[in-house]
mmCIF file of C-alpha atoms and ligand atoms in Angstrom:
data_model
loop_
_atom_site.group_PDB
_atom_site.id
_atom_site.type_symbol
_atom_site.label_atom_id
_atom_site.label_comp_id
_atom_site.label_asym_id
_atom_site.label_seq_id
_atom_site.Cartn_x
_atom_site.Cartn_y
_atom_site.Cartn_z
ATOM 1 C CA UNK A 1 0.000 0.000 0.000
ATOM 2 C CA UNK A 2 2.682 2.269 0.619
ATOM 3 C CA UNK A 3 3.330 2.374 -3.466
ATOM 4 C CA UNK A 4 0.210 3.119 -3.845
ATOM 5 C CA UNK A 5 0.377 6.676 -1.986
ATOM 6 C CA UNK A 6 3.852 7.589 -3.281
ATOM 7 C CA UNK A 7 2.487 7.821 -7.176
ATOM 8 C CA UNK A 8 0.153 10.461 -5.983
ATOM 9 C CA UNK A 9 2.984 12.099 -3.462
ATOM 10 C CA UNK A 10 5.080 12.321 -6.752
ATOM 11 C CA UNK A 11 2.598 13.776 -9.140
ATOM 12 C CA UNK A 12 1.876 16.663 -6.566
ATOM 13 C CA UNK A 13 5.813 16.884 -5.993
ATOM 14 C CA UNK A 14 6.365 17.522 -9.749
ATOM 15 C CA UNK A 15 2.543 19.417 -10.416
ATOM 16 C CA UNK A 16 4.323 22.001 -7.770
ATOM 17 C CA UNK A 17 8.058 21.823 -9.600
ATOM 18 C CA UNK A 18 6.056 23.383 -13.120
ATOM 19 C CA UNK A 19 4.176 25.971 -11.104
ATOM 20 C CA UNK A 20 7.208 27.526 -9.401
ATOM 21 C CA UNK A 21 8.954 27.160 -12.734
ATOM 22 C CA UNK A 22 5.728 28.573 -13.993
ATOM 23 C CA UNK A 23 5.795 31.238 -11.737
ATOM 24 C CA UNK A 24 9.556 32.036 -11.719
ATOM 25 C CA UNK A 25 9.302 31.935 -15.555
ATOM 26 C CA UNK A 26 6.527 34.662 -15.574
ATOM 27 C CA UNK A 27 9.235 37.292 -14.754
ATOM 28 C CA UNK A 28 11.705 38.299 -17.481
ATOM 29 C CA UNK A 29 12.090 42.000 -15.730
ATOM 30 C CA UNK A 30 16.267 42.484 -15.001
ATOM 31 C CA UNK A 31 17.757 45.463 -13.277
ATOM 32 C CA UNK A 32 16.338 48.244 -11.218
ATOM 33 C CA UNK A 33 13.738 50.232 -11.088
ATOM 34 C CA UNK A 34 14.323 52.614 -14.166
ATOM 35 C CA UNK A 35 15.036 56.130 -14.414
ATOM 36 C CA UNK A 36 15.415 58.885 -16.826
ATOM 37 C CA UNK A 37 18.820 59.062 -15.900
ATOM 38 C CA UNK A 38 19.663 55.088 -16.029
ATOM 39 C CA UNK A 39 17.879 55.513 -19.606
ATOM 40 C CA UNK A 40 20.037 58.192 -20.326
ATOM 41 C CA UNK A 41 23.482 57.005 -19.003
ATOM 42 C CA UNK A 42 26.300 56.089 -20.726
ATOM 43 C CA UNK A 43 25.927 52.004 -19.873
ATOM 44 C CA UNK A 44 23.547 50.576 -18.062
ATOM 45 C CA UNK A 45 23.467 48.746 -14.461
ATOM 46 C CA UNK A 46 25.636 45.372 -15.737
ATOM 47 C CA UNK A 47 28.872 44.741 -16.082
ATOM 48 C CA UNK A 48 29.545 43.878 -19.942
ATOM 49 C CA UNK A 49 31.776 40.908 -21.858
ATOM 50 C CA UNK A 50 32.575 40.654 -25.543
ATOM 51 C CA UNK A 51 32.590 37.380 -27.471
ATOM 52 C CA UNK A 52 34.383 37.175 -30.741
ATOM 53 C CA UNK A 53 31.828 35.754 -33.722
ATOM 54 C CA UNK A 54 33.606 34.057 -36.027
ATOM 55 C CA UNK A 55 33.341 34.208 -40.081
ATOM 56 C CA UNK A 56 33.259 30.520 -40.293
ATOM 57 C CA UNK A 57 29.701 30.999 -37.990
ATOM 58 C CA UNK A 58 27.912 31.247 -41.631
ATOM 59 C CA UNK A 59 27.182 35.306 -41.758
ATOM 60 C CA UNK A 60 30.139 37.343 -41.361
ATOM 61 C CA UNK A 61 31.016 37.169 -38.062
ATOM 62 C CA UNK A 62 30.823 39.563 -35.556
ATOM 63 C CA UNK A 63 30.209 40.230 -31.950
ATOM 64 C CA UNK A 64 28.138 39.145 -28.915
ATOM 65 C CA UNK A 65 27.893 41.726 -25.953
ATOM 66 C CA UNK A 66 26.899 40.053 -23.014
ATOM 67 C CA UNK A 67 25.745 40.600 -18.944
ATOM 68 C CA UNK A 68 28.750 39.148 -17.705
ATOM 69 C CA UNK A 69 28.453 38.569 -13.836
ATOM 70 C CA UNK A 70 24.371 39.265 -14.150
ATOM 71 C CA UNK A 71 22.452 35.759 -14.234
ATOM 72 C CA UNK A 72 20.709 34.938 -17.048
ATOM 73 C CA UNK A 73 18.528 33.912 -18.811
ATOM 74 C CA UNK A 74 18.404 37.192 -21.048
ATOM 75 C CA UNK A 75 16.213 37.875 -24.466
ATOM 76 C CA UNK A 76 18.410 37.871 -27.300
ATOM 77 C CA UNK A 77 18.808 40.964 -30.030
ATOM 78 C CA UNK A 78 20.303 40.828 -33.246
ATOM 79 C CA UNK A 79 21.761 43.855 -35.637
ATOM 80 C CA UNK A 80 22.821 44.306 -38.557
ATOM 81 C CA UNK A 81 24.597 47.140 -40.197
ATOM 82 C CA UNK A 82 23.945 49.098 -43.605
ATOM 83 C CA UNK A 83 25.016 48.975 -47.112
ATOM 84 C CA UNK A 84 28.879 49.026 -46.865
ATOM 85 C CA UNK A 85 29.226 49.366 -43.275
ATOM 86 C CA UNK A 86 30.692 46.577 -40.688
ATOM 87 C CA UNK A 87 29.684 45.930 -37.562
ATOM 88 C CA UNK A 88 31.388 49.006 -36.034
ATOM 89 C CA UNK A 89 29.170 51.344 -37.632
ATOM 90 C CA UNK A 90 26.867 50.225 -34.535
ATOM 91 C CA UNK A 91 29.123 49.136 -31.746
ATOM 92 C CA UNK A 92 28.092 51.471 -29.619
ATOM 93 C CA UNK A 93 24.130 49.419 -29.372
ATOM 94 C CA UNK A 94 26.431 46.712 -27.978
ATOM 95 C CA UNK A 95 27.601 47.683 -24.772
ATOM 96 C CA UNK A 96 24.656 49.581 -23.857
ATOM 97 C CA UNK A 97 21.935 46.759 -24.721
ATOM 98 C CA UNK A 98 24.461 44.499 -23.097
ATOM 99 C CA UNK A 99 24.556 46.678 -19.984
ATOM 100 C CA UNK A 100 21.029 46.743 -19.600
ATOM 101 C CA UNK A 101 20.625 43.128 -20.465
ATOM 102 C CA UNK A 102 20.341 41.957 -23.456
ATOM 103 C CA UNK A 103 22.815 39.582 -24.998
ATOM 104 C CA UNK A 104 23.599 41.479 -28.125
ATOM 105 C CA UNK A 105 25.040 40.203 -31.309
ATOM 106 C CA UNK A 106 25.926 42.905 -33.851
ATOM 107 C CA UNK A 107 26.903 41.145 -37.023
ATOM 108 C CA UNK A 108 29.268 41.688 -40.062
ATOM 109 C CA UNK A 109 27.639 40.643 -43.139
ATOM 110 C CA UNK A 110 29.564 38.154 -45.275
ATOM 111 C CA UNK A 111 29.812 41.046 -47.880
ATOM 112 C CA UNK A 112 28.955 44.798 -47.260
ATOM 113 C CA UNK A 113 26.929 44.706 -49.936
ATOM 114 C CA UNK A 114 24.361 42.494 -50.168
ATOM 115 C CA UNK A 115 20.872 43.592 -50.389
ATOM 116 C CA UNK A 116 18.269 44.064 -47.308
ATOM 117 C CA UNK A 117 16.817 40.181 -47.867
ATOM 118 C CA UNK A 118 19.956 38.615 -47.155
ATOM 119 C CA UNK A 119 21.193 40.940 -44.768
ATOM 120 C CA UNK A 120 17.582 39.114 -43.114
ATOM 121 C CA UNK A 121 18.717 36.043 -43.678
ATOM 122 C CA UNK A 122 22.118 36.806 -42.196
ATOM 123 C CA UNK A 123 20.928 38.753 -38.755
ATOM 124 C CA UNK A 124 18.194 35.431 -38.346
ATOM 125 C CA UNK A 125 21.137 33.309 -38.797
ATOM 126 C CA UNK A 126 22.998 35.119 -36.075
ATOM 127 C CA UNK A 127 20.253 35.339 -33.576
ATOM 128 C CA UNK A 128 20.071 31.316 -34.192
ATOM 129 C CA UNK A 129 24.156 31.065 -33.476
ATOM 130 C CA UNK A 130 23.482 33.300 -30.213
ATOM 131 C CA UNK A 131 20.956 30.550 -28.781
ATOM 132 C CA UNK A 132 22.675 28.020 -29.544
ATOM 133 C CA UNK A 133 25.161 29.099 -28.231
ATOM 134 C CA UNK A 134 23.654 29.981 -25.030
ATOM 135 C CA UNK A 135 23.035 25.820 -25.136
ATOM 136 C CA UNK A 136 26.436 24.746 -25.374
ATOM 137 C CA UNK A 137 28.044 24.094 -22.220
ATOM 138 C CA UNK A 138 31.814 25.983 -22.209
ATOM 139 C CA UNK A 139 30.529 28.843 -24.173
ATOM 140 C CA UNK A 140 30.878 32.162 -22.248
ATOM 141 C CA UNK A 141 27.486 32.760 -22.796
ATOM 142 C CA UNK A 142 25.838 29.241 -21.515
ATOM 143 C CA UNK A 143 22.721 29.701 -19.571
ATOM 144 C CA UNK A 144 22.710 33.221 -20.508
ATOM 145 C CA UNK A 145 20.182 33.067 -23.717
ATOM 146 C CA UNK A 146 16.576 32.620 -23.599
ATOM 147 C CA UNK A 147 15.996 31.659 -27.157
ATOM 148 C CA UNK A 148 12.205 32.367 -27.090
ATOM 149 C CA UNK A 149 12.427 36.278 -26.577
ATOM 150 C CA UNK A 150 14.632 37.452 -29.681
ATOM 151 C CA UNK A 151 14.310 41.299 -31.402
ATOM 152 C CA UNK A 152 16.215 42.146 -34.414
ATOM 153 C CA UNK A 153 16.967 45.533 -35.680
ATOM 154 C CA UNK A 154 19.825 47.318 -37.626
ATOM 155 C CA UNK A 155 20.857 50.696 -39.902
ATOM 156 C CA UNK A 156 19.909 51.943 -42.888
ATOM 157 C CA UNK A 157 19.657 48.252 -45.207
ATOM 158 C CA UNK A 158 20.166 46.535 -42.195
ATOM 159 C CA UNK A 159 16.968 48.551 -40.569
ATOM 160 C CA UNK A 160 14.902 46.866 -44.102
ATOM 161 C CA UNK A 161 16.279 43.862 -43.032
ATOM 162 C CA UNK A 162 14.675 43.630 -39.385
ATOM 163 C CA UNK A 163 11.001 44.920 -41.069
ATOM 164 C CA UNK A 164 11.981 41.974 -43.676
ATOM 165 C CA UNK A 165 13.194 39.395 -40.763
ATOM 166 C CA UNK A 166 9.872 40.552 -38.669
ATOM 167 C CA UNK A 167 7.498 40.143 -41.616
ATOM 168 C CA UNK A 168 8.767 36.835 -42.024
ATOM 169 C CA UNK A 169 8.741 35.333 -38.617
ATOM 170 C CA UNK A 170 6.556 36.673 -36.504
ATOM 171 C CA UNK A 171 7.967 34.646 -33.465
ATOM 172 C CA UNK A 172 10.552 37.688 -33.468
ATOM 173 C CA UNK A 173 8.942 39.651 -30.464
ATOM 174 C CA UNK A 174 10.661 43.387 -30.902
ATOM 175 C CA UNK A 175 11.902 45.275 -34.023
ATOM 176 C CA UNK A 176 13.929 48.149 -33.914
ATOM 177 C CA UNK A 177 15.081 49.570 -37.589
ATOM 178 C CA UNK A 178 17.464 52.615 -37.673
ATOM 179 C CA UNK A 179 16.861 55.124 -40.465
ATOM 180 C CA UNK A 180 15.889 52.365 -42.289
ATOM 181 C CA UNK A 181 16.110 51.371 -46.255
ATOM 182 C CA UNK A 182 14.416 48.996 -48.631
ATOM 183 C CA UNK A 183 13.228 49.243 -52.117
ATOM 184 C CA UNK A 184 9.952 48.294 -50.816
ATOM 185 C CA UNK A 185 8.388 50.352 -47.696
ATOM 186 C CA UNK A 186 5.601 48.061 -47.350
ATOM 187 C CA UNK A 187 5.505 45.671 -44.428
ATOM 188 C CA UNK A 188 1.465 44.915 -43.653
ATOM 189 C CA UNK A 189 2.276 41.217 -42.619
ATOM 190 C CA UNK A 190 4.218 42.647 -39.257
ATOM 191 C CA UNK A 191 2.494 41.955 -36.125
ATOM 192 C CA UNK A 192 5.576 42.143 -33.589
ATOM 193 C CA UNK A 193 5.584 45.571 -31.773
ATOM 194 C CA UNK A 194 8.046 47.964 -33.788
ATOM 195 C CA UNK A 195 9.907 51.101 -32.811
ATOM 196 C CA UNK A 196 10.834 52.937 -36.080
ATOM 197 C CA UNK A 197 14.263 55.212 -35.162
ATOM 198 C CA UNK A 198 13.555 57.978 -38.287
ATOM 199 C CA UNK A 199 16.039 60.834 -39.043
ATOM 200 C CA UNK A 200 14.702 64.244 -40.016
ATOM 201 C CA UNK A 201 17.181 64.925 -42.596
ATOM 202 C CA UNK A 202 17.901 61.892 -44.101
ATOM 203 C CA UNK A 203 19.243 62.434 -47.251
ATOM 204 C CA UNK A 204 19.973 58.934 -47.666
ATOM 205 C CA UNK A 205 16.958 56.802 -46.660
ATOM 206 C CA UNK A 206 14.511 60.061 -46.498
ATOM 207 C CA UNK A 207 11.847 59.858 -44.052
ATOM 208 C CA UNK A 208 9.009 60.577 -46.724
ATOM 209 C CA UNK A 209 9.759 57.493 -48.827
ATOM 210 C CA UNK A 210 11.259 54.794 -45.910
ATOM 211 C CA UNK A 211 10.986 55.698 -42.407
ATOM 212 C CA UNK A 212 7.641 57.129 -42.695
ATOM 213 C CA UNK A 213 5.458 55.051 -45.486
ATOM 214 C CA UNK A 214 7.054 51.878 -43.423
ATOM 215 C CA UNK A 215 5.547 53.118 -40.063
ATOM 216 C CA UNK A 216 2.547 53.263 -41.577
ATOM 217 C CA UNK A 217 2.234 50.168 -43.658
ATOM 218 C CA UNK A 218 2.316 48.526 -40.363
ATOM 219 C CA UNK A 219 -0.678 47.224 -39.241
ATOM 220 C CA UNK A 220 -2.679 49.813 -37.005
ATOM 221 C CA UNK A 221 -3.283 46.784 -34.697
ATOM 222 C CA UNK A 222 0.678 46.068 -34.544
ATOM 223 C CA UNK A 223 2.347 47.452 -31.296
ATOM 224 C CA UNK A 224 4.025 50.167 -33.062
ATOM 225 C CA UNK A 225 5.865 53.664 -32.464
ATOM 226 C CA UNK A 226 8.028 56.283 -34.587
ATOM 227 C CA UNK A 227 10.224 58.473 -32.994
ATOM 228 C CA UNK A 228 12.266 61.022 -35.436
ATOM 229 C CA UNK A 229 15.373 63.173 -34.103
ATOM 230 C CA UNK A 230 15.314 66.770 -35.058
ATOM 231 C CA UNK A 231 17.574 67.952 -38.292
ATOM 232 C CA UNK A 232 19.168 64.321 -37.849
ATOM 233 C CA UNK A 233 21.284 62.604 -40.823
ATOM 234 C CA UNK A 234 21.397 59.399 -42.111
ATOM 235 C CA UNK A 235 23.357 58.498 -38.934
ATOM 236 C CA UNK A 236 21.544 59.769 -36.153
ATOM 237 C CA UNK A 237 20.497 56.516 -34.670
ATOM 238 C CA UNK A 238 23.627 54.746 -35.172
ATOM 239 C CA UNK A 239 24.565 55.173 -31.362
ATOM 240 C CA UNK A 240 22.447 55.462 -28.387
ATOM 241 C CA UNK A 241 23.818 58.587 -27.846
ATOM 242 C CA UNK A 242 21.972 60.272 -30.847
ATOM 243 C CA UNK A 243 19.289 62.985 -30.528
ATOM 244 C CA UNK A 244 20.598 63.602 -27.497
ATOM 245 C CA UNK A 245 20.358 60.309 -25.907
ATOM 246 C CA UNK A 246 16.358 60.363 -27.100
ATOM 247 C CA UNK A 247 17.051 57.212 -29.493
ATOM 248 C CA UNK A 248 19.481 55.129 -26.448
ATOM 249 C CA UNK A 249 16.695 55.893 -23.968
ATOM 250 C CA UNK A 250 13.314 55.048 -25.920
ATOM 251 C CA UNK A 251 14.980 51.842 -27.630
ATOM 252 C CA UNK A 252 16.361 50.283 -24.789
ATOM 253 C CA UNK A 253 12.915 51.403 -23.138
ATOM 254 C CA UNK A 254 10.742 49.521 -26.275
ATOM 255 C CA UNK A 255 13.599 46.296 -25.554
ATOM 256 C CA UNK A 256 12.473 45.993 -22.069
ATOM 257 C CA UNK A 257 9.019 47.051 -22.198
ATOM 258 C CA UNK A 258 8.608 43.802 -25.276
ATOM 259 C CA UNK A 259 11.505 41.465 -24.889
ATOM 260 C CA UNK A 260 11.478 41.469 -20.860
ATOM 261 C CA UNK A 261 7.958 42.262 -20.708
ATOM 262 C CA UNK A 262 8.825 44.727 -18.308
ATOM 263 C CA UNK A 263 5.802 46.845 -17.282
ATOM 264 C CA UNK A 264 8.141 49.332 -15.271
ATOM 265 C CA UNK A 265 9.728 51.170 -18.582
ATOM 266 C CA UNK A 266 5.763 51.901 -19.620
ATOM 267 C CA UNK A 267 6.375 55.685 -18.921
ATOM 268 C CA UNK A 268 8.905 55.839 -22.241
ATOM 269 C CA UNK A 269 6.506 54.028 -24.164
ATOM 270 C CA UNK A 270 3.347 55.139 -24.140
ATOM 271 C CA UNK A 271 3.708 57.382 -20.984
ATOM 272 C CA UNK A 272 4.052 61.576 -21.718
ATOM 273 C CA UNK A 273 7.868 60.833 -21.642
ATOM 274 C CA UNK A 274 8.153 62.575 -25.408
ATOM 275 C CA UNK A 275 7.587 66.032 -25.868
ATOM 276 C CA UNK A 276 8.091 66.767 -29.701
ATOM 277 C CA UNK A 277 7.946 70.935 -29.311
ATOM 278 C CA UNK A 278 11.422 71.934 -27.937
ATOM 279 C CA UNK A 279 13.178 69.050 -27.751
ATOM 280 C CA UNK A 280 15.338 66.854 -29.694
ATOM 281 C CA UNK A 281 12.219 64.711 -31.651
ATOM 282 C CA UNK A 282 10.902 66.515 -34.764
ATOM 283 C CA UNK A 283 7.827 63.852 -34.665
ATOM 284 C CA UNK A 284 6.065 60.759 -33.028
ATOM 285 C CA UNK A 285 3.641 58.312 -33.662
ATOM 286 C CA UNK A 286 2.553 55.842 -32.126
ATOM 287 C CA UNK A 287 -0.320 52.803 -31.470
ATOM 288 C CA UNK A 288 -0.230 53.908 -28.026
ATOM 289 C CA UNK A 289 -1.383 53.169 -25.168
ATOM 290 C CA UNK A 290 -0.629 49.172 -25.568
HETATM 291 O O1 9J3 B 1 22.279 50.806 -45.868
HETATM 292 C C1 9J3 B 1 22.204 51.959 -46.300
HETATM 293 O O2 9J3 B 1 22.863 52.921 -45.858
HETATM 294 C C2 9J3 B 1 21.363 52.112 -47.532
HETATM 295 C C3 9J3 B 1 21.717 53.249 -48.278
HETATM 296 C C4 9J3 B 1 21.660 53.230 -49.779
HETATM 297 O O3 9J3 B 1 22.098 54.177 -50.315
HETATM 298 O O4 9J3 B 1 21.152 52.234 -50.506
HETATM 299 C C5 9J3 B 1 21.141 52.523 -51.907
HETATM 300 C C6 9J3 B 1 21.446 51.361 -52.711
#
């Protein structure tokens, strides 16, 4: 008789294991409580490692930022640069997603001049390298990816190239294009939220026939939000630091608020947090409140 109550002693042992790992699981939110200033900082609260990508990964390589001495498991983003550019044309996205916690990869493509499609193809196959990755025990980064919360984004062709990678898998759960670029600004099949980073005066990818038609080709039901820095060029989302730290703060705000589902960072989403008149935005839209 004694078998006969352990069964049932078991099934409630492990029926209680998935609930706490149900329950534990729940909460993706990392770091502290956030501020305009930790938005606006230089890094944020964790300490940051760098991983050498090699070519021989299948894309061109690259680099993965990572929360060194913070526990994981952290969402994964991908980025690719634009049409001639490497990888350091966006370093600076490393460190800071990094620091807030994000494992970053920002890829090299395996030629600088491949189109916005296969500079897709390339950032998805990076973001699948990351998590695996992140499953291979003696990797720096073991334990450290959650493959199931991944965002994508990138400049200029690479920016076409995270509509083009959300558009086609709509698993990806955040999008962030920079000043982005793609013979096609028509993206109605996205459904994963989307923070457009626009320039003002790009003479390159102009707002009026990228940035702008893309944003709104988006499904009005689709999560989405366009933020454009005042008398910007081409480049004025490259770094974190640009339009006066407004694209750093409101990206790594969008990350958190989608990727970490972190409810705290609501008040640089949706929140009064953008004032256009005065300040270093020229414009915003947005799907708001979500
Ligand atoms: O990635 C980019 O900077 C796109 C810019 C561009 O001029 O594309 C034209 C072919």
């Amino acid at each position: 008789m004694i078998s006969t109550r352990r069964f049932p002693m078991r099934r409630l042992a492990i029926g209680l294991v998935f609930v706490f790992a149900a329950v534990l699981g729940a909460c993706d939110w990392r770091g502290p409580t956030p501020t305009e200033q930790l938005l606006t900082a230089s890094t944020g609260p964790f300490a940051v490692s760098t991983l050498a990508v090699p070519t021989s990964a299948g894309f061109g390589g690259g680099t993965i930022y990572y929360p060194s001495t913070t526990p994981g498991p952290f969402a994964v983003v991908s980025l690719s640069p634009g049409f001639t550019e490497s990888q350091s044309a966006i370093a600076g996205w490393g460190p800071r997603l990094a620091s807030h916690g994000f494992v970053t990869i920002i890829i090299n493509t395996s030629n600088p001049f491949i189109d916005p499609s296969q500079r897709s193809t390339e950032q998805r196959q990076a973001l699948t390298y990351v998590v695996t990755q992140g499953q291979t025990s003696g990797s720096p980064i073991f334990g450290k990816v959650d493959g199931q919360r991944r965002g994508v984004g990138g400049h200029s062709m690479g920016g076409g190239a995270s509509l083009i990678s959300a558009q086609a898998d709509p698993t990806i759960r955040a999008v962030m294009p920079m000043a982005p670029w793609n013979s096609s600004a028509s993206f109605p099949g996205i459904t994963s939220p989307t923070l457009i980073l626009a320039c003002q005066n790009d003479g390159i990818a102009p707002v009026g026939s990228h940035a702008s038609p893309m944003y709104n080709s988006i499904p009005a039901s689709t999560k989405k939000e366009y933020i454009s820095v005042a008398g910007g060029d081409h480049s004025c989302a490259n770094a974190p630091t640009g339009g006066g730290s407004a694209v750093g703060k409101f990206g790594v705000a969008f990350l958190k608020r989608f990727l970490d589902n972190d409810g705290r960072y609501d008040p640089w989403t949706c929140g009064a947090s953008k004032p256009v008149a005065g300040g270093s935005l020229s414009e915003v839209r947005s799907t708001c409140p979500f």
